[in-house]
XYZ file of C-alpha atoms in Angstrom:
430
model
C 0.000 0.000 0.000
C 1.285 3.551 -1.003
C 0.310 5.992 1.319
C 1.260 9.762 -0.565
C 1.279 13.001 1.389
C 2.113 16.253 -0.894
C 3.960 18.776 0.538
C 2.941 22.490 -0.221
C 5.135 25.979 0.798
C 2.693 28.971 1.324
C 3.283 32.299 2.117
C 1.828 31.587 4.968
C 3.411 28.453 6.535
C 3.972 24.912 4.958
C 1.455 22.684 4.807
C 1.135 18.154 4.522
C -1.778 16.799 2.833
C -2.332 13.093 2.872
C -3.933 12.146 -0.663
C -6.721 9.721 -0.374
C -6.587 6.260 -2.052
C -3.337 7.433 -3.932
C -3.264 4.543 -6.081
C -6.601 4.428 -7.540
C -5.783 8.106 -8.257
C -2.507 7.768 -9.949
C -4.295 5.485 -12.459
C -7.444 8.323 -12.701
C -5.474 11.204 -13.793
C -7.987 13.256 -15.969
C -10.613 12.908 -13.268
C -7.820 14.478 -11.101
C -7.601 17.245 -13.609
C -11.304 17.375 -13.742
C -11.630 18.119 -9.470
C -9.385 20.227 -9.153
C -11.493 23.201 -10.087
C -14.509 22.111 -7.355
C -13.394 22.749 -3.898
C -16.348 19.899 -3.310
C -14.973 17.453 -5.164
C -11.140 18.050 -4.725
C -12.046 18.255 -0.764
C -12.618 13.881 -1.825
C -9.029 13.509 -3.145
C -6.528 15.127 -0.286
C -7.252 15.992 3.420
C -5.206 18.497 5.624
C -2.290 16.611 8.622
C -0.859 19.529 9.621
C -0.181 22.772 8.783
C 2.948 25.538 10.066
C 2.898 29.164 10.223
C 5.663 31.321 10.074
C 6.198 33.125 13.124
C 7.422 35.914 11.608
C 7.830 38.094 8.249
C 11.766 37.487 8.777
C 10.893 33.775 9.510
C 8.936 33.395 5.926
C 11.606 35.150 4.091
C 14.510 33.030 5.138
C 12.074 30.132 4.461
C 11.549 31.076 0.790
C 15.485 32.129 0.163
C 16.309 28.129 1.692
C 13.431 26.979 -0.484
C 14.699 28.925 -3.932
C 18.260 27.833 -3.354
C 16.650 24.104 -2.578
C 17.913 24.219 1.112
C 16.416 21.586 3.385
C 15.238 24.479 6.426
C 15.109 23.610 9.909
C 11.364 24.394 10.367
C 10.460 22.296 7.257
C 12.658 19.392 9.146
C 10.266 19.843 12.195
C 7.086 19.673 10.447
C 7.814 16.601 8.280
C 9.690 14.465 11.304
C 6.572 15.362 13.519
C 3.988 14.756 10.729
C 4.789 12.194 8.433
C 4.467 8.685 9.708
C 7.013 6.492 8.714
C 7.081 3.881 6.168
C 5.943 0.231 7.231
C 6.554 -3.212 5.651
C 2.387 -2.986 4.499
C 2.671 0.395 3.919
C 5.403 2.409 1.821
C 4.967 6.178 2.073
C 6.060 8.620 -0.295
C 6.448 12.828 0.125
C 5.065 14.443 -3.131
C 7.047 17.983 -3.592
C 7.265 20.730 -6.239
C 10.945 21.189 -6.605
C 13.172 18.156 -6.860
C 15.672 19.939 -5.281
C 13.491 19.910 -2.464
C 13.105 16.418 -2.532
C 16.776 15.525 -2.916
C 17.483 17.043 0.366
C 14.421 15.890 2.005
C 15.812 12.098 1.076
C 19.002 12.784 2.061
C 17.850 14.651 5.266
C 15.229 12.002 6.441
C 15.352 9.016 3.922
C 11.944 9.479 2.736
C 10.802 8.397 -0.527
C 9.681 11.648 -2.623
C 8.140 11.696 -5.908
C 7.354 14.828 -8.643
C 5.368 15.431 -12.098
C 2.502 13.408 -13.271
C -0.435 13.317 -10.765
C 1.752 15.661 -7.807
C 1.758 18.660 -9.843
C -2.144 18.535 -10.254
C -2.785 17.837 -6.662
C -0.140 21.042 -5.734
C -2.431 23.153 -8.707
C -5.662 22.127 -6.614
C -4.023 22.864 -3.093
C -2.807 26.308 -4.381
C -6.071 27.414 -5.778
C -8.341 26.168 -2.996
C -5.358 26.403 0.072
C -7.348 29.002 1.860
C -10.358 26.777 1.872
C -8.753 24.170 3.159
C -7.143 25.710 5.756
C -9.334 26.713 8.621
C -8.869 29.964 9.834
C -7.233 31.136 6.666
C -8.978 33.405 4.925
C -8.537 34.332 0.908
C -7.999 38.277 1.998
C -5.477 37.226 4.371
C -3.823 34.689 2.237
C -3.372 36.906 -0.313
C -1.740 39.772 1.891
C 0.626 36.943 3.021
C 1.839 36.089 -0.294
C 2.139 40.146 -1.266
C 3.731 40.876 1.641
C 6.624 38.109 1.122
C 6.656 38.333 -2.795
C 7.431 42.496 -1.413
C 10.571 41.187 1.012
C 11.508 38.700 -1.183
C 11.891 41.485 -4.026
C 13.614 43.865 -1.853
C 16.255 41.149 -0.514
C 17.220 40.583 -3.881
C 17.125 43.873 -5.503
C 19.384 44.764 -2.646
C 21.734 42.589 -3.020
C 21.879 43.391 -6.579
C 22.952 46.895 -5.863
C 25.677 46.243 -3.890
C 27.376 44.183 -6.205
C 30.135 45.912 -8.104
C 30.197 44.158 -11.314
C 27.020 45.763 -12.025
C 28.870 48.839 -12.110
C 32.133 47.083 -14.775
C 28.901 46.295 -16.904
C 26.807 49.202 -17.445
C 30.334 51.404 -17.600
C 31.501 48.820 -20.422
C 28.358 49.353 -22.109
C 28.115 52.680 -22.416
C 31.884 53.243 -23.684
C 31.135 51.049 -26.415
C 28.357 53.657 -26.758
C 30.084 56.812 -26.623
C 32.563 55.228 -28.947
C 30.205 54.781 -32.159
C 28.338 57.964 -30.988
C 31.592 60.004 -31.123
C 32.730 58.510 -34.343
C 29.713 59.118 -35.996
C 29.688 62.800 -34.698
C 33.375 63.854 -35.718
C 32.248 62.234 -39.056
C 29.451 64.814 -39.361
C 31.791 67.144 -38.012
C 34.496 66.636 -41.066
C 32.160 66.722 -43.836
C 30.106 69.781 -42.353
C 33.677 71.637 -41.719
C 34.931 70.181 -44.779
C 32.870 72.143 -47.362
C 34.722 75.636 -45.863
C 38.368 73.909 -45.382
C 38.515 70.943 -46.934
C 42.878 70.613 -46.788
C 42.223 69.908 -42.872
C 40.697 66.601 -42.854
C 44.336 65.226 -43.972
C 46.246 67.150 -41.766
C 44.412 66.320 -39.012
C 43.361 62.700 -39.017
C 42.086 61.881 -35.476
C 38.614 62.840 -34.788
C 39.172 64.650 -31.209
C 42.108 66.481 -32.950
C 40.068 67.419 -35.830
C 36.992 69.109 -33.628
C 39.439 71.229 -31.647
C 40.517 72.406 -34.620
C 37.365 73.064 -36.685
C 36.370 74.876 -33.169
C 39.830 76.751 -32.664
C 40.100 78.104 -36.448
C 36.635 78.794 -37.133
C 37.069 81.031 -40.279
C 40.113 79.954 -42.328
C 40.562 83.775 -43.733
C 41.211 85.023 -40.333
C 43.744 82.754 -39.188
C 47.344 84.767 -39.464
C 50.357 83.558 -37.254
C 49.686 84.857 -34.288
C 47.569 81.236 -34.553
C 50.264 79.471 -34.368
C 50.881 79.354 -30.764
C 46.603 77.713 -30.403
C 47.533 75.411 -33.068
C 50.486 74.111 -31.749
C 49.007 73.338 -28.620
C 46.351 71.293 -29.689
C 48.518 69.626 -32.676
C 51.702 69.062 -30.284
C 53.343 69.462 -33.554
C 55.041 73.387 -34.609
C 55.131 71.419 -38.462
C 51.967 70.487 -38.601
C 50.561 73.826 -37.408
C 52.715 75.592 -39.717
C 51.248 73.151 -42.506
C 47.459 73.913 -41.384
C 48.245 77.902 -41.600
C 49.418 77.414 -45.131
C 47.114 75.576 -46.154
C 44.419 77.566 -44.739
C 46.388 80.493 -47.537
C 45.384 78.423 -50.626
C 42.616 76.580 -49.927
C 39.740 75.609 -52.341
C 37.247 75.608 -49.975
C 33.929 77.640 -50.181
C 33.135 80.627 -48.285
C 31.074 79.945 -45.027
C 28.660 82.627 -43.071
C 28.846 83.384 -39.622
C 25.750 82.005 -38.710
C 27.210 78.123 -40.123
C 30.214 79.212 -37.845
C 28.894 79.472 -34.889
C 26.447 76.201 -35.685
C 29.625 74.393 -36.101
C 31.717 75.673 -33.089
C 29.008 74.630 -30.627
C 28.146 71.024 -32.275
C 31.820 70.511 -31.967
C 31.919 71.852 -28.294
C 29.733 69.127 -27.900
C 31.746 66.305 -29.472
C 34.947 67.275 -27.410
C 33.110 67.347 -24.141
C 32.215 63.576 -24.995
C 35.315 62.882 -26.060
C 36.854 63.989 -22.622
C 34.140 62.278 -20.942
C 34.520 59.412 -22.887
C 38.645 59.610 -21.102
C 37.073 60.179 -17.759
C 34.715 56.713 -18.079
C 37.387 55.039 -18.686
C 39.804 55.927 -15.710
C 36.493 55.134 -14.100
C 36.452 51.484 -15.283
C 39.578 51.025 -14.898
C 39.331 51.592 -10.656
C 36.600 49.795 -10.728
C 38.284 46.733 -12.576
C 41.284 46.801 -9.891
C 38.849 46.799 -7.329
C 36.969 44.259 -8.174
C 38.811 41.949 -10.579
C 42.363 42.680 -10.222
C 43.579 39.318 -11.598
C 41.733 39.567 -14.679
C 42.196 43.612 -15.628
C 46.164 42.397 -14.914
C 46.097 39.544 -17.753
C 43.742 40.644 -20.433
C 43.455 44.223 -19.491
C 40.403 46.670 -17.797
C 38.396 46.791 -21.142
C 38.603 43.688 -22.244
C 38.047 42.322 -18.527
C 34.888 44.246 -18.366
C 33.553 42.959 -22.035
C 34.028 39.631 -20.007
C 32.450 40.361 -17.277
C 29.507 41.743 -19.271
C 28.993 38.942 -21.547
C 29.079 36.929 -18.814
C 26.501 38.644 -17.092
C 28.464 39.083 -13.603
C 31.516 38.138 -12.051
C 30.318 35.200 -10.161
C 28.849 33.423 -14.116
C 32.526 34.174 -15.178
C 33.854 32.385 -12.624
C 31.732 29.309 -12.672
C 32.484 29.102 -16.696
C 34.999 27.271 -18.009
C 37.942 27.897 -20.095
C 36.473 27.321 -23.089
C 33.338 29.026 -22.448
C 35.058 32.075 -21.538
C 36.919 31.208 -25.228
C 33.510 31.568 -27.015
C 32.624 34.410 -25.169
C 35.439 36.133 -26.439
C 35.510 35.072 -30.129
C 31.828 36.572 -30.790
C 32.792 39.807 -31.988
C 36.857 38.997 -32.099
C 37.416 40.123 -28.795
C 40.503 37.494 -28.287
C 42.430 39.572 -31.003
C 44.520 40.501 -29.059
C 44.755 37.669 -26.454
C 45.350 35.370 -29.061
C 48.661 37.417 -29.471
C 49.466 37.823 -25.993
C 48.529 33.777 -24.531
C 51.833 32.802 -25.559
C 53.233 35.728 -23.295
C 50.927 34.268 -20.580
C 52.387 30.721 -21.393
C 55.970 31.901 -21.403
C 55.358 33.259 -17.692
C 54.637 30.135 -16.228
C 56.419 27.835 -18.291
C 59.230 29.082 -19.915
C 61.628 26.152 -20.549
C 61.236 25.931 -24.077
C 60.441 28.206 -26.863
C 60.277 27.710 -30.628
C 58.909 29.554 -33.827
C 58.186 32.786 -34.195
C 55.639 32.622 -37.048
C 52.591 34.547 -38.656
C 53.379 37.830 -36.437
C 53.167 36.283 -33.378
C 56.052 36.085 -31.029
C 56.323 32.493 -30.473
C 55.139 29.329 -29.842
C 55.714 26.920 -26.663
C 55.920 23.231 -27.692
C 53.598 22.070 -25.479
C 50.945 24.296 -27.579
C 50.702 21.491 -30.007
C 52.048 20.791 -33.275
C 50.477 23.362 -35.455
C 52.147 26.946 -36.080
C 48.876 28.824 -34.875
C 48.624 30.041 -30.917
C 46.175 29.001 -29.107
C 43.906 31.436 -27.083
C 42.769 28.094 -25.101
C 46.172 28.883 -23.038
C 44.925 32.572 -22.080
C 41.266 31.954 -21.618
C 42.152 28.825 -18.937
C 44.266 31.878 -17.359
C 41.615 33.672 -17.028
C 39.035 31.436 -15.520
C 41.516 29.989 -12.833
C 42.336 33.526 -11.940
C 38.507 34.725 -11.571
C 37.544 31.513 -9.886
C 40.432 32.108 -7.249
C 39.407 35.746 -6.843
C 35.761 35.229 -6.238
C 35.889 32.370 -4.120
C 39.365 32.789 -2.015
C 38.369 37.062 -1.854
C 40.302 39.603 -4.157
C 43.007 40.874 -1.506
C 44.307 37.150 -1.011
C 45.260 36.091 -4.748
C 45.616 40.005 -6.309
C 48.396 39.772 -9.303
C 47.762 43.321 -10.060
C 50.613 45.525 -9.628
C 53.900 44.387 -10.758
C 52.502 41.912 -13.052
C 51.094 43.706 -16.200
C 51.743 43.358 -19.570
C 54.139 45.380 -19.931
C 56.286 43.269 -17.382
C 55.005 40.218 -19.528
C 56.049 41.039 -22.522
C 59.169 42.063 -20.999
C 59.765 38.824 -19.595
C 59.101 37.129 -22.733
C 61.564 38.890 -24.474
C 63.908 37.841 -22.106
C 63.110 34.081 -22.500
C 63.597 34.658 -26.440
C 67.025 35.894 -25.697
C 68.113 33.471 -23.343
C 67.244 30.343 -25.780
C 67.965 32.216 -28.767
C 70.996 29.859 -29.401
C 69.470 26.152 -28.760
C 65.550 26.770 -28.877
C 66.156 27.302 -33.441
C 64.062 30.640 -33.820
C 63.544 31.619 -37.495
């Protein structure tokens, strides 16, 4: 004989139901179905053993965070070890649950047979709509301020937790410099060809965008620049030739006549693109503080922005760190973000195993034997790097494992120069 009892979590306490005849049910599934919306008819199939309030509102919240993160809680212990008779050799009894989780634990915990799907999950659909009839003393109004009330805390817990989490910060900064970058490209591109019709000779002088709107803002009408311009030119060119190029130029240039009113239309649009520009410097000292702070392992391997596109894909520290290598490989080769690992893993390999070095090949550097066979580096090398570093950061704490500091790659590439000098004579380089 299989005796079932169904277990059922409420906002208001957790609940055991015995389930009548649970065999002939089993076998009567679609009648099941058909019950559960009659609180007559349902009140056949399942009868209420006992039944646990929370004492508290802090009481019900740690009960739901156990129950999400399919934690066995000490109250739940109580009520099933008072409540559920044990199993016989005439009579077998078996927990129904929800979550599996839920009933691992609760085997583990107590030994109990537990059982989901098929006809549980309609019984826990009847219970839930018809739990505050079944329940005396429970009343729908108050059942649903319960479950309000703790859907409210359990909102809040997270939400706060969410907020003090600093990777939050790497990913939204990360975001919006990729942001700033097409929006200040495309800007200083409108900037050029609206500038360009007066002064057309500047847009080869002055090739880099920033450069170019400090100019087009500094100049203003061509005609009136003389050389007592030279000194403003030179100090946003760095360069006395090139500003002595853009004033002669300016002399013979085939550019059209502009009005005043285009002048000043330009100077403030390009006002505009140089304060994003400068903000645009300003993010990214930004994420780079935040990226020692809170990954210094990884913004000392791969670097701060390509540590935070990391991050970001990944969708927090923590994912990162539970990836593995090659994972965190894919993430990277979606928009060729391992460009530049792929050239710097055999500096990474070269730093812990340096014994042997071999080709340099392709433009790389070189390539350790134990790479493999084939000519081509292997980003596998960097990206395991990276996830052994993360993993040891998030789970040992930052301040314990930080390589930040003196090694950077700088010092890395340093070092692997170095190693190619040492074993220049016996390693063959071509």
């Amino acid at each position: 004989m299989v005796l079932l009892h169904v277990l059922f979590e409420h906002a208001a306490g957790y609940a055991l139901f015995v389930v009548k005849e649970a065999e002939e049910i089993g076998m009567l599934l679609p009648q099941v179905e058909e019950s559960v919306l009659n609180v007559g008819k349902f009140n056949n199939i399942v009868q209420l053993v006992a039944f646990s309030p929370f004492k508290s509102a802090q009481a019900a919240l740690d009960n739901i965070n156990a129950i999400s993160e399919g934690v066995f809680h000490a109250d739940l212990k109580l009520l099933l070890e008072t409540s559920l008779p044990p199993s016989g050799k005439k009579r077998k009894v078996v927990l129904g649950v929800a979550d599996s989780r839920i009933g691992a634990a609760a085997q583990e915990e107590l030994g109990v047979t537990c059982q989901t799907g098929g006809v549980v999950a309609e019984i826990l659909r009847g219970i839930r709509l018809h739990f505050h009839a079944l329940v005396k003393g429970l009343t729908a109004q108050s059942a649903s301020k319960a479950q309000l009330g703790l859907g409210h805390s359990y909102s809040r817990a997270k939400v706060k937790f969410n907020v003090n989490r600093n990777d939050n910060m790497i990913i939204q900064s990360i975001a919006l410099l990729d942001q700033l970058d097409k929006d200040i490209n495309t800007f200083a591109m409108r900037v050029r060809e609206w500038y360009g019709y007066h002064f057309p000779e500047l847009i080869k002088i002055a090739s880099e965008n920033y450069t170019y709107c400090r100019l087009a803002k500094l100049i203003g009408n061509r005609k009136e620049l003389s050389e007592e311009s030279l000194e403003g030119l030179e100090e946003v060119v760095m360069d006395s030739a090139k500003a002595q190029s853009i004033l002669e130029a300016s002399r013979s240039s085939m550019g059209m006549d502009i009005s005043p009113i285009d002048l000043i239309n330009i100077e403030s649009f390009s006002t505009r693109v140089i304060s994003l520009a400068e903000y645009r410097k300003e993010l990214q000292e930004y994420l780079r503080s935040k990226m020692s702070q809170v990954a210094p392992n990884l913004a000392a391997l791969i670097g701060e922005v390509v540590g935070a596109r990391l991050i970001s894909h990944a969708g927090s520290l923590t994912n990162l760190a539970k990836y593995p290598a090659s994972t965190v490989q894919i993430l990277g080769a979606e928009k060729a973000l391992f460009r530049y690992c792929c050239r710097v893993a055999v500096v990474m390999a070269a730093c812990w195993v340096p014994q042997e070095v071999t080709r340099c090949c392709r433009g790389y550097l070189c390539v350790p034997r134990w790479c493999g066979s084939d000519l081509s580096p292997r980003p596998q090398i960097l990206s395991s790097r990276c996830q052994h570093r993360v993993t040891q950061g998030v789970c040992e704490g930052q301040d314990h494992c930080r390589v930040g500091g003196q090694l950077n790659r700088t010092s890395l590439q340093l070092r692997i120069w170095l190693t190619l000098f040492l074993h220049k004579g016996s390693s063959g380089l071509v």
